[in-house]
């Protein structure tokens, strides 16, 4: 099994995906263990002094003014975990929880948190055992870290609360730890706080969303090309020289992908046939501009994610010169903004795909295709309601595009009076990515059927490869009305699993 080694300088997006989705094992580097021990020595020295130090010998948040005596400090750390494990609502997905735990371990191993090496090792052991704490949907405001989600994870390290075992069964965490030979941790000064104070949940969801969107944006280029063919559009608007004079990188990449898919098509360039037109509609002609802008948004989001992956997010932090300093690095604004930005781009990409689908179904705008791509219009409704479903998804995506980060709700007796709502931004982006997949699946379903209805005109080799692969995957073609939901589910799986892109790339080579 693949192993990810966590050092002192952060991790990569591929590391996160390997652990969260691939079940990779986690190991601590020698340098990380050394850094952990050194930082812990600083915390122990401060803990022995009479002077109050936030997070070491004081309360937290609005209660930070109270000095905590040595005999109560272990109880303080246990209490912060127990009281902050206050999540509610549905369970969060396993891959999100694994990303959350792994990214907290990443910060712990930086040597800036003061956590003992044995606590970090227990975090790795829990991940390697396939134990997944039960984390709930609500409880994070995205400031002072993803507090409730991280607290539920820390509770598992203490052997308390509930967790899911590798068999998928939820059991008391203490039983699961014992079954895997893992001793619960007894938290000491600062450790409870250090396990809760990070942007790890929202960052993990950002990393996974970017991975999913990388495939979906390629998928959108393919479905847009198929729709262009089905509408007898022109590929002249995709010429590299046109995009070179407006040099947005994403736009150029999207246009190049569409052009690669359309190479050799017998369906393009029929503008002056039976229904002459000078230009294609915006939803066809401007596909690279819209998809390209989303790609460039992803590039910015990826840069933010990379910086955050290299960060040590905690409060207070242990500095190499021995200081333990309070700071605001836990604030989720940098991550929250790009999560919201991506939700806007996703909504717009889905919106333009839906407009192309609607055009394919409208006999007044489809340039010779039957109404709703029906076999016997009137007797058959064809894809009329498939487009309704797609429109409902797009409407939902527009609501999900309303930014969470523009909101703030004060907490902790006005001590934490401006929060990022980054966790909420991440949760709605996950839904948006899921719905975009379905929207593209409907466009794929309509476009492949429409191409097959263009009798006597041959699609591009890449388009034919996509159609053949889709049919083999259970995405059925034209014919009389039938129970449509299974066909749409097959199309969804075809897009979601990356088979759409794979089929096109067998002809085009790697898409950008």
PDB file of N, CA and C in Angstrom, residues 38-95:
ATOM      1  N   UNK A  38      11.076  18.993  20.225  1.00  0.00           N
ATOM      2  CA  UNK A  38      11.668  20.289  20.552  1.00  0.00           C
ATOM      3  C   UNK A  38      10.597  21.296  20.945  1.00  0.00           C
ATOM      4  N   UNK A  39       9.520  21.344  20.179  1.00  0.00           N
ATOM      5  CA  UNK A  39       8.443  22.278  20.496  1.00  0.00           C
ATOM      6  C   UNK A  39       7.776  21.919  21.813  1.00  0.00           C
ATOM      7  N   UNK A  40       7.659  20.616  22.078  1.00  0.00           N
ATOM      8  CA  UNK A  40       7.051  20.198  23.338  1.00  0.00           C
ATOM      9  C   UNK A  40       7.912  20.624  24.521  1.00  0.00           C
ATOM     10  N   UNK A  41       9.224  20.591  24.343  1.00  0.00           N
ATOM     11  CA  UNK A  41      10.118  21.042  25.405  1.00  0.00           C
ATOM     12  C   UNK A  41       9.877  22.499  25.761  1.00  0.00           C
ATOM     13  N   UNK A  42       9.608  23.316  24.754  1.00  0.00           N
ATOM     14  CA  UNK A  42       9.314  24.733  24.995  1.00  0.00           C
ATOM     15  C   UNK A  42       8.025  24.884  25.783  1.00  0.00           C
ATOM     16  N   UNK A  43       6.995  24.140  25.391  1.00  0.00           N
ATOM     17  CA  UNK A  43       5.709  24.215  26.092  1.00  0.00           C
ATOM     18  C   UNK A  43       5.850  23.737  27.534  1.00  0.00           C
ATOM     19  N   UNK A  44       6.578  22.653  27.758  1.00  0.00           N
ATOM     20  CA  UNK A  44       6.755  22.142  29.123  1.00  0.00           C
ATOM     21  C   UNK A  44       7.467  23.156  29.999  1.00  0.00           C
ATOM     22  N   UNK A  45       8.444  23.852  29.425  1.00  0.00           N
ATOM     23  CA  UNK A  45       9.168  24.861  30.198  1.00  0.00           C
ATOM     24  C   UNK A  45       8.254  26.024  30.585  1.00  0.00           C
ATOM     25  N   UNK A  46       7.422  26.447  29.651  1.00  0.00           N
ATOM     26  CA  UNK A  46       6.481  27.532  29.944  1.00  0.00           C
ATOM     27  C   UNK A  46       5.420  27.091  30.941  1.00  0.00           C
ATOM     28  N   UNK A  47       5.010  25.842  30.839  1.00  0.00           N
ATOM     29  CA  UNK A  47       3.988  25.327  31.750  1.00  0.00           C
ATOM     30  C   UNK A  47       4.484  25.308  33.188  1.00  0.00           C
ATOM     31  N   UNK A  48       5.795  25.169  33.369  1.00  0.00           N
ATOM     32  CA  UNK A  48       6.358  25.107  34.720  1.00  0.00           C
ATOM     33  C   UNK A  48       6.498  26.485  35.357  1.00  0.00           C
ATOM     34  N   UNK A  49       6.335  27.544  34.579  1.00  0.00           N
ATOM     35  CA  UNK A  49       6.476  28.903  35.097  1.00  0.00           C
ATOM     36  C   UNK A  49       5.149  29.420  35.644  1.00  0.00           C
ATOM     37  N   UNK A  50       5.216  30.384  36.549  1.00  0.00           N
ATOM     38  CA  UNK A  50       3.974  30.925  37.121  1.00  0.00           C
ATOM     39  C   UNK A  50       3.223  31.868  36.196  1.00  0.00           C
ATOM     40  N   UNK A  51       3.900  32.392  35.183  1.00  0.00           N
ATOM     41  CA  UNK A  51       3.267  33.359  34.290  1.00  0.00           C
ATOM     42  C   UNK A  51       2.240  32.674  33.389  1.00  0.00           C
ATOM     43  N   UNK A  52       1.040  33.262  33.238  1.00  0.00           N
ATOM     44  CA  UNK A  52       0.021  32.652  32.371  1.00  0.00           C
ATOM     45  C   UNK A  52       0.397  32.760  30.898  1.00  0.00           C
ATOM     46  N   UNK A  53       0.199  31.671  30.157  1.00  0.00           N
ATOM     47  CA  UNK A  53       0.443  31.642  28.714  1.00  0.00           C
ATOM     48  C   UNK A  53      -0.811  31.087  28.054  1.00  0.00           C
ATOM     49  N   UNK A  54      -1.363  31.818  27.085  1.00  0.00           N
ATOM     50  CA  UNK A  54      -2.620  31.393  26.450  1.00  0.00           C
ATOM     51  C   UNK A  54      -2.488  29.996  25.849  1.00  0.00           C
ATOM     52  N   UNK A  55      -3.454  29.158  26.132  1.00  0.00           N
ATOM     53  CA  UNK A  55      -3.478  27.808  25.590  1.00  0.00           C
ATOM     54  C   UNK A  55      -2.680  26.811  26.389  1.00  0.00           C
ATOM     55  N   UNK A  56      -1.774  27.322  27.233  1.00  0.00           N
ATOM     56  CA  UNK A  56      -0.945  26.447  28.060  1.00  0.00           C
ATOM     57  C   UNK A  56      -1.459  26.451  29.499  1.00  0.00           C
ATOM     58  N   UNK A  57      -1.672  27.646  30.025  1.00  0.00           N
ATOM     59  CA  UNK A  57      -2.095  27.754  31.423  1.00  0.00           C
ATOM     60  C   UNK A  57      -3.241  28.743  31.604  1.00  0.00           C
ATOM     61  N   UNK A  58      -4.042  28.913  30.556  1.00  0.00           N
ATOM     62  CA  UNK A  58      -5.228  29.767  30.645  1.00  0.00           C
ATOM     63  C   UNK A  58      -6.425  29.054  30.038  1.00  0.00           C
ATOM     64  N   UNK A  59      -7.610  29.650  30.245  1.00  0.00           N
ATOM     65  CA  UNK A  59      -8.794  29.200  29.529  1.00  0.00           C
ATOM     66  C   UNK A  59      -8.721  29.643  28.085  1.00  0.00           C
ATOM     67  N   UNK A  60      -9.832  29.471  27.365  1.00  0.00           N
ATOM     68  CA  UNK A  60      -9.820  29.701  25.919  1.00  0.00           C
ATOM     69  C   UNK A  60     -10.890  30.703  25.509  1.00  0.00           C
ATOM     70  N   UNK A  61     -10.639  31.361  24.392  1.00  0.00           N
ATOM     71  CA  UNK A  61     -11.615  32.288  23.834  1.00  0.00           C
ATOM     72  C   UNK A  61     -11.938  33.392  24.825  1.00  0.00           C
ATOM     73  N   UNK A  62     -13.221  33.606  25.069  1.00  0.00           N
ATOM     74  CA  UNK A  62     -13.636  34.650  26.000  1.00  0.00           C
ATOM     75  C   UNK A  62     -13.266  34.312  27.439  1.00  0.00           C
ATOM     76  N   UNK A  63     -12.844  33.076  27.717  1.00  0.00           N
ATOM     77  CA  UNK A  63     -12.460  32.652  29.053  1.00  0.00           C
ATOM     78  C   UNK A  63     -10.950  32.637  29.254  1.00  0.00           C
ATOM     79  N   UNK A  64     -10.236  33.300  28.352  1.00  0.00           N
ATOM     80  CA  UNK A  64      -8.770  33.249  28.377  1.00  0.00           C
ATOM     81  C   UNK A  64      -8.163  34.026  29.531  1.00  0.00           C
ATOM     82  N   UNK A  65      -8.971  34.795  30.255  1.00  0.00           N
ATOM     83  CA  UNK A  65      -8.420  35.601  31.348  1.00  0.00           C
ATOM     84  C   UNK A  65      -8.161  34.782  32.609  1.00  0.00           C
ATOM     85  N   UNK A  66      -8.694  33.582  32.673  1.00  0.00           N
ATOM     86  CA  UNK A  66      -8.496  32.783  33.885  1.00  0.00           C
ATOM     87  C   UNK A  66      -7.201  31.987  33.807  1.00  0.00           C
ATOM     88  N   UNK A  67      -6.383  32.112  34.848  1.00  0.00           N
ATOM     89  CA  UNK A  67      -5.168  31.297  34.962  1.00  0.00           C
ATOM     90  C   UNK A  67      -5.543  29.942  35.542  1.00  0.00           C
ATOM     91  N   UNK A  68      -5.057  28.892  34.910  1.00  0.00           N
ATOM     92  CA  UNK A  68      -5.412  27.523  35.306  1.00  0.00           C
ATOM     93  C   UNK A  68      -4.241  26.897  36.045  1.00  0.00           C
ATOM     94  N   UNK A  69      -4.504  26.393  37.235  1.00  0.00           N
ATOM     95  CA  UNK A  69      -3.446  25.760  38.032  1.00  0.00           C
ATOM     96  C   UNK A  69      -3.028  24.441  37.408  1.00  0.00           C
ATOM     97  N   UNK A  70      -1.831  23.987  37.770  1.00  0.00           N
ATOM     98  CA  UNK A  70      -1.265  22.785  37.136  1.00  0.00           C
ATOM     99  C   UNK A  70      -2.142  21.558  37.319  1.00  0.00           C
ATOM    100  N   UNK A  71      -2.759  21.416  38.486  1.00  0.00           N
ATOM    101  CA  UNK A  71      -3.541  20.207  38.728  1.00  0.00           C
ATOM    102  C   UNK A  71      -4.829  20.156  37.910  1.00  0.00           C
ATOM    103  N   UNK A  72      -5.226  21.272  37.309  1.00  0.00           N
ATOM    104  CA  UNK A  72      -6.457  21.298  36.510  1.00  0.00           C
ATOM    105  C   UNK A  72      -6.189  21.319  35.004  1.00  0.00           C
ATOM    106  N   UNK A  73      -4.939  21.351  34.591  1.00  0.00           N
ATOM    107  CA  UNK A  73      -4.652  21.573  33.169  1.00  0.00           C
ATOM    108  C   UNK A  73      -5.004  20.372  32.293  1.00  0.00           C
ATOM    109  N   UNK A  74      -4.780  19.172  32.775  1.00  0.00           N
ATOM    110  CA  UNK A  74      -5.171  18.001  31.989  1.00  0.00           C
ATOM    111  C   UNK A  74      -6.687  17.972  31.819  1.00  0.00           C
ATOM    112  N   UNK A  75      -7.388  18.311  32.911  1.00  0.00           N
ATOM    113  CA  UNK A  75      -8.848  18.374  32.825  1.00  0.00           C
ATOM    114  C   UNK A  75      -9.283  19.453  31.845  1.00  0.00           C
ATOM    115  N   UNK A  76      -8.582  20.587  31.846  1.00  0.00           N
ATOM    116  CA  UNK A  76      -8.881  21.674  30.909  1.00  0.00           C
ATOM    117  C   UNK A  76      -8.810  21.193  29.465  1.00  0.00           C
ATOM    118  N   UNK A  77      -7.755  20.437  29.147  1.00  0.00           N
ATOM    119  CA  UNK A  77      -7.583  19.968  27.764  1.00  0.00           C
ATOM    120  C   UNK A  77      -8.648  18.943  27.390  1.00  0.00           C
ATOM    121  N   UNK A  78      -8.982  18.053  28.320  1.00  0.00           N
ATOM    122  CA  UNK A  78     -10.071  17.105  28.046  1.00  0.00           C
ATOM    123  C   UNK A  78     -11.389  17.840  27.854  1.00  0.00           C
ATOM    124  N   UNK A  79     -11.595  18.842  28.693  1.00  0.00           N
ATOM    125  CA  UNK A  79     -12.875  19.553  28.660  1.00  0.00           C
ATOM    126  C   UNK A  79     -13.068  20.331  27.369  1.00  0.00           C
ATOM    127  N   UNK A  80     -12.000  20.924  26.856  1.00  0.00           N
ATOM    128  CA  UNK A  80     -12.172  21.699  25.625  1.00  0.00           C
ATOM    129  C   UNK A  80     -12.578  20.782  24.478  1.00  0.00           C
ATOM    130  N   UNK A  81     -12.024  19.568  24.456  1.00  0.00           N
ATOM    131  CA  UNK A  81     -12.393  18.625  23.396  1.00  0.00           C
ATOM    132  C   UNK A  81     -13.841  18.182  23.569  1.00  0.00           C
ATOM    133  N   UNK A  82     -14.196  17.812  24.785  1.00  0.00           N
ATOM    134  CA  UNK A  82     -15.558  17.327  25.020  1.00  0.00           C
ATOM    135  C   UNK A  82     -16.602  18.403  24.732  1.00  0.00           C
ATOM    136  N   UNK A  83     -16.358  19.614  25.210  1.00  0.00           N
ATOM    137  CA  UNK A  83     -17.352  20.677  25.052  1.00  0.00           C
ATOM    138  C   UNK A  83     -17.447  21.177  23.628  1.00  0.00           C
ATOM    139  N   UNK A  84     -16.331  21.108  22.904  1.00  0.00           N
ATOM    140  CA  UNK A  84     -16.330  21.589  21.523  1.00  0.00           C
ATOM    141  C   UNK A  84     -16.831  20.530  20.539  1.00  0.00           C
ATOM    142  N   UNK A  85     -16.916  19.287  20.971  1.00  0.00           N
ATOM    143  CA  UNK A  85     -17.471  18.233  20.116  1.00  0.00           C
ATOM    144  C   UNK A  85     -18.992  18.331  20.158  1.00  0.00           C
ATOM    145  N   UNK A  86     -19.496  19.416  19.588  1.00  0.00           N
ATOM    146  CA  UNK A  86     -20.905  19.780  19.704  1.00  0.00           C
ATOM    147  C   UNK A  86     -21.584  19.828  18.345  1.00  0.00           C
ATOM    148  N   UNK A  87     -21.095  19.033  17.403  1.00  0.00           N
ATOM    149  CA  UNK A  87     -21.669  19.034  16.067  1.00  0.00           C
ATOM    150  C   UNK A  87     -23.067  18.443  16.041  1.00  0.00           C
ATOM    151  N   UNK A  88     -23.824  18.848  15.030  1.00  0.00           N
ATOM    152  CA  UNK A  88     -25.170  18.321  14.831  1.00  0.00           C
ATOM    153  C   UNK A  88     -25.395  18.062  13.354  1.00  0.00           C
ATOM    154  N   UNK A  89     -26.454  17.325  13.067  1.00  0.00           N
ATOM    155  CA  UNK A  89     -26.837  17.108  11.685  1.00  0.00           C
ATOM    156  C   UNK A  89     -26.272  15.825  11.108  1.00  0.00           C
ATOM    157  N   UNK A  90     -26.397  15.655   9.791  1.00  0.00           N
ATOM    158  CA  UNK A  90     -25.934  14.419   9.139  1.00  0.00           C
ATOM    159  C   UNK A  90     -24.440  14.203   9.308  1.00  0.00           C
ATOM    160  N   UNK A  91     -24.030  12.967   9.183  1.00  0.00           N
ATOM    161  CA  UNK A  91     -22.597  12.654   9.223  1.00  0.00           C
ATOM    162  C   UNK A  91     -21.898  13.175   7.983  1.00  0.00           C
ATOM    163  N   UNK A  92     -20.681  13.616   8.182  1.00  0.00           N
ATOM    164  CA  UNK A  92     -19.828  14.056   7.085  1.00  0.00           C
ATOM    165  C   UNK A  92     -19.171  12.831   6.448  1.00  0.00           C
ATOM    166  N   UNK A  93     -18.915  12.905   5.167  1.00  0.00           N
ATOM    167  CA  UNK A  93     -18.378  11.777   4.409  1.00  0.00           C
ATOM    168  C   UNK A  93     -17.007  11.324   4.951  1.00  0.00           C
ATOM    169  N   UNK A  94     -16.762  10.034   4.819  1.00  0.00           N
ATOM    170  CA  UNK A  94     -15.524   9.440   5.326  1.00  0.00           C
ATOM    171  C   UNK A  94     -14.292  10.125   4.743  1.00  0.00           C
ATOM    172  N   UNK A  95     -14.300  10.417   3.441  1.00  0.00           N
ATOM    173  CA  UNK A  95     -13.117  11.008   2.826  1.00  0.00           C
ATOM    174  C   UNK A  95     -12.837  12.399   3.390  1.00  0.00           C
TER     175      UNK A  95
END
